[in-house]
Amino acid sequence: MPELIWSLHLAATAVMTGVIWFVQFIQYPWFHQVPTDRFPAYHRDYTRRVGWIVGPTMLVEAASGVVLWWQLQAGLLGWHIAGMALLAICWLSTAFLQIPCHLQLGRGYDPAVHARLVHTNWIRTIGWSLRLALLIAMAARGGV
């Protein structure tokens, strides 16, 4: 069972890292190309669709991370705590920076809000990237 939880955790982090890089370099920069009269509908559809991917993945990542807390080798616990701290930063950034931007953009395109969204999303991009690197290093040291 610990190997399954570890695999789920690593996979969820890898998925989120891939998604966040795609969003940072492809999806968010394209927002300004959507005609302003169609932007609210486009944005609503985007957030609904992306939510089906990131919502469950973020929950699996967090839940498996909590379970792993009690299953990791003692030498990896500090690494895991660092990784979970990075995950907390990603979640806090989502809740307090990106979601408010999305709520504003859902009412209509605003270049300043769009720029803030792209700029602050680097917190999550770097956070999930560092988490993935940390988990790969942990796997190289034996994982669970």
mmCIF file of C-alpha atoms in Angstrom:
data_model
loop_
_atom_site.group_PDB
_atom_site.id
_atom_site.type_symbol
_atom_site.label_atom_id
_atom_site.label_comp_id
_atom_site.label_asym_id
_atom_site.label_seq_id
_atom_site.Cartn_x
_atom_site.Cartn_y
_atom_site.Cartn_z
ATOM 1 C CA MET A 1 0.000 0.000 0.000
ATOM 2 C CA PRO A 2 2.738 2.578 0.732
ATOM 3 C CA GLU A 3 4.096 2.142 -2.811
ATOM 4 C CA LEU A 4 0.632 2.818 -4.264
ATOM 5 C CA ILE A 5 0.239 5.997 -2.191
ATOM 6 C CA TRP A 6 3.758 7.086 -3.170
ATOM 7 C CA SER A 7 2.985 6.450 -6.863
ATOM 8 C CA LEU A 8 -0.281 8.422 -6.649
ATOM 9 C CA HIS A 9 1.497 11.288 -4.929
ATOM 10 C CA LEU A 10 4.320 11.416 -7.461
ATOM 11 C CA ALA A 11 1.901 11.097 -10.398
ATOM 12 C CA ALA A 12 -0.381 13.847 -9.082
ATOM 13 C CA THR A 13 2.573 16.179 -8.593
ATOM 14 C CA ALA A 14 3.870 15.385 -12.089
ATOM 15 C CA VAL A 15 0.436 16.077 -13.601
ATOM 16 C CA MET A 16 0.105 19.373 -11.738
ATOM 17 C CA THR A 17 3.617 20.395 -12.785
ATOM 18 C CA GLY A 18 2.804 19.697 -16.427
ATOM 19 C CA VAL A 19 -0.537 21.464 -16.220
ATOM 20 C CA ILE A 20 0.901 24.540 -14.530
ATOM 21 C CA TRP A 21 3.670 24.928 -17.127
ATOM 22 C CA PHE A 22 1.109 24.575 -19.930
ATOM 23 C CA VAL A 23 -1.122 27.143 -18.268
ATOM 24 C CA GLN A 24 1.783 29.533 -17.633
ATOM 25 C CA PHE A 25 3.191 29.491 -21.161
ATOM 26 C CA ILE A 26 0.202 28.650 -23.357
ATOM 27 C CA GLN A 27 -3.222 29.075 -21.757
ATOM 28 C CA TYR A 28 -2.932 32.268 -19.708
ATOM 29 C CA PRO A 29 -1.003 34.232 -22.365
ATOM 30 C CA TRP A 30 -3.760 33.484 -24.884
ATOM 31 C CA PHE A 31 -6.465 35.089 -22.757
ATOM 32 C CA HIS A 32 -5.811 38.482 -24.347
ATOM 33 C CA GLN A 33 -6.559 37.047 -27.809
ATOM 34 C CA VAL A 34 -10.171 36.195 -26.978
ATOM 35 C CA PRO A 35 -12.562 38.931 -28.189
ATOM 36 C CA THR A 36 -13.729 40.930 -25.169
ATOM 37 C CA ASP A 37 -17.421 40.343 -25.929
ATOM 38 C CA ARG A 38 -16.824 36.572 -25.844
ATOM 39 C CA PHE A 39 -14.328 36.518 -22.983
ATOM 40 C CA PRO A 40 -16.727 35.869 -20.043
ATOM 41 C CA ALA A 41 -18.189 32.774 -21.766
ATOM 42 C CA TYR A 42 -14.728 31.590 -22.821
ATOM 43 C CA HIS A 43 -13.354 32.074 -19.321
ATOM 44 C CA ARG A 44 -16.322 30.312 -17.709
ATOM 45 C CA ASP A 45 -15.820 27.334 -20.029
ATOM 46 C CA TYR A 46 -12.054 27.317 -19.425
ATOM 47 C CA THR A 47 -12.370 27.321 -15.636
ATOM 48 C CA ARG A 48 -15.034 24.601 -15.708
ATOM 49 C CA ARG A 49 -12.961 22.349 -17.951
ATOM 50 C CA VAL A 50 -9.633 22.874 -16.214
ATOM 51 C CA GLY A 51 -11.340 22.329 -12.867
ATOM 52 C CA TRP A 52 -12.184 18.756 -13.872
ATOM 53 C CA ILE A 53 -8.444 18.098 -14.198
ATOM 54 C CA VAL A 54 -6.831 20.164 -11.464
ATOM 55 C CA GLY A 55 -9.469 19.762 -8.748
ATOM 56 C CA PRO A 56 -9.242 15.974 -8.341
ATOM 57 C CA THR A 57 -5.487 15.980 -8.994
ATOM 58 C CA MET A 58 -4.825 18.573 -6.289
ATOM 59 C CA LEU A 59 -6.975 16.614 -3.837
ATOM 60 C CA VAL A 60 -5.155 13.347 -4.591
ATOM 61 C CA GLU A 61 -1.822 15.111 -4.210
ATOM 62 C CA ALA A 62 -2.748 16.619 -0.844
ATOM 63 C CA ALA A 63 -4.437 13.503 0.559
ATOM 64 C CA SER A 64 -1.625 11.179 -0.501
ATOM 65 C CA GLY A 65 0.891 13.633 0.931
ATOM 66 C CA VAL A 66 -0.821 13.505 4.323
ATOM 67 C CA VAL A 67 -0.928 9.695 4.270
ATOM 68 C CA LEU A 68 2.752 9.514 3.307
ATOM 69 C CA TRP A 69 3.677 11.546 6.367
ATOM 70 C CA TRP A 70 3.390 8.335 8.428
ATOM 71 C CA GLN A 71 4.868 5.962 5.851
ATOM 72 C CA LEU A 72 8.129 7.556 4.756
ATOM 73 C CA GLN A 73 11.558 6.513 5.887
ATOM 74 C CA ALA A 74 12.777 8.703 8.734
ATOM 75 C CA GLY A 75 15.575 10.132 6.563
ATOM 76 C CA LEU A 76 13.069 11.429 4.026
ATOM 77 C CA LEU A 77 10.623 13.034 6.424
ATOM 78 C CA GLY A 78 12.339 16.424 6.321
ATOM 79 C CA TRP A 79 12.238 16.367 2.538
ATOM 80 C CA HIS A 80 8.565 15.480 2.630
ATOM 81 C CA ILE A 81 7.808 18.316 5.036
ATOM 82 C CA ALA A 82 9.592 20.712 2.659
ATOM 83 C CA GLY A 83 7.549 19.345 -0.238
ATOM 84 C CA MET A 84 4.305 19.706 1.681
ATOM 85 C CA ALA A 85 5.264 23.281 2.586
ATOM 86 C CA LEU A 86 5.686 23.970 -1.142
ATOM 87 C CA LEU A 87 2.281 22.396 -1.748
ATOM 88 C CA ALA A 88 0.775 24.666 0.902
ATOM 89 C CA ILE A 89 2.316 27.660 -0.875
ATOM 90 C CA CYS A 90 0.759 26.496 -4.168
ATOM 91 C CA TRP A 91 -2.653 26.100 -2.526
ATOM 92 C CA LEU A 92 -2.440 29.459 -0.737
ATOM 93 C CA SER A 93 -1.377 31.172 -3.943
ATOM 94 C CA THR A 94 -4.310 29.568 -5.737
ATOM 95 C CA ALA A 95 -6.786 30.634 -3.052
ATOM 96 C CA PHE A 96 -5.562 34.170 -2.432
ATOM 97 C CA LEU A 97 -4.034 35.251 -5.745
ATOM 98 C CA GLN A 98 -5.196 33.255 -8.770
ATOM 99 C CA ILE A 99 -8.820 32.565 -7.783
ATOM 100 C CA PRO A 100 -9.520 36.265 -7.108
ATOM 101 C CA CYS A 101 -8.026 37.099 -10.523
ATOM 102 C CA HIS A 102 -10.206 34.457 -12.162
ATOM 103 C CA LEU A 103 -13.285 35.781 -10.380
ATOM 104 C CA GLN A 104 -12.566 39.255 -11.739
ATOM 105 C CA LEU A 105 -11.809 37.961 -15.232
ATOM 106 C CA GLY A 106 -15.047 35.970 -15.160
ATOM 107 C CA ARG A 107 -16.908 39.302 -15.217
ATOM 108 C CA GLY A 108 -14.916 40.527 -18.206
ATOM 109 C CA TYR A 109 -11.415 40.833 -19.561
ATOM 110 C CA ASP A 110 -9.186 43.322 -17.765
ATOM 111 C CA PRO A 111 -5.568 43.649 -18.959
ATOM 112 C CA ALA A 112 -4.264 44.571 -15.504
ATOM 113 C CA VAL A 113 -5.947 41.581 -13.858
ATOM 114 C CA HIS A 114 -4.726 39.331 -16.650
ATOM 115 C CA ALA A 115 -1.153 40.573 -16.141
ATOM 116 C CA ARG A 116 -1.471 39.998 -12.374
ATOM 117 C CA LEU A 117 -2.723 36.451 -13.014
ATOM 118 C CA VAL A 118 0.211 35.611 -15.298
ATOM 119 C CA HIS A 119 2.738 37.232 -12.967
ATOM 120 C CA THR A 120 1.498 35.648 -9.722
ATOM 121 C CA ASN A 121 1.096 32.234 -11.354
ATOM 122 C CA TRP A 122 4.882 31.962 -11.304
ATOM 123 C CA ILE A 123 4.538 31.171 -7.593
ATOM 124 C CA ARG A 124 2.669 27.970 -8.451
ATOM 125 C CA THR A 125 4.839 27.187 -11.473
ATOM 126 C CA ILE A 126 8.009 27.331 -9.392
ATOM 127 C CA GLY A 127 6.374 25.660 -6.389
ATOM 128 C CA TRP A 128 5.121 22.616 -8.280
ATOM 129 C CA SER A 129 8.378 22.354 -10.234
ATOM 130 C CA LEU A 130 10.425 22.327 -7.027
ATOM 131 C CA ARG A 131 8.023 19.759 -5.534
ATOM 132 C CA LEU A 132 8.481 17.455 -8.504
ATOM 133 C CA ALA A 133 12.275 17.790 -8.352
ATOM 134 C CA LEU A 134 12.169 17.031 -4.633
ATOM 135 C CA LEU A 135 9.981 13.938 -5.139
ATOM 136 C CA ILE A 136 12.284 12.665 -7.886
ATOM 137 C CA ALA A 137 15.250 13.105 -5.537
ATOM 138 C CA MET A 138 13.319 11.291 -2.807
ATOM 139 C CA ALA A 139 12.529 8.445 -5.220
ATOM 140 C CA ALA A 140 16.219 8.180 -6.068
ATOM 141 C CA ARG A 141 16.905 7.775 -2.332
ATOM 142 C CA GLY A 142 14.389 4.970 -1.985
ATOM 143 C CA GLY A 143 10.988 6.690 -1.688
ATOM 144 C CA VAL A 144 8.777 4.963 0.853
#
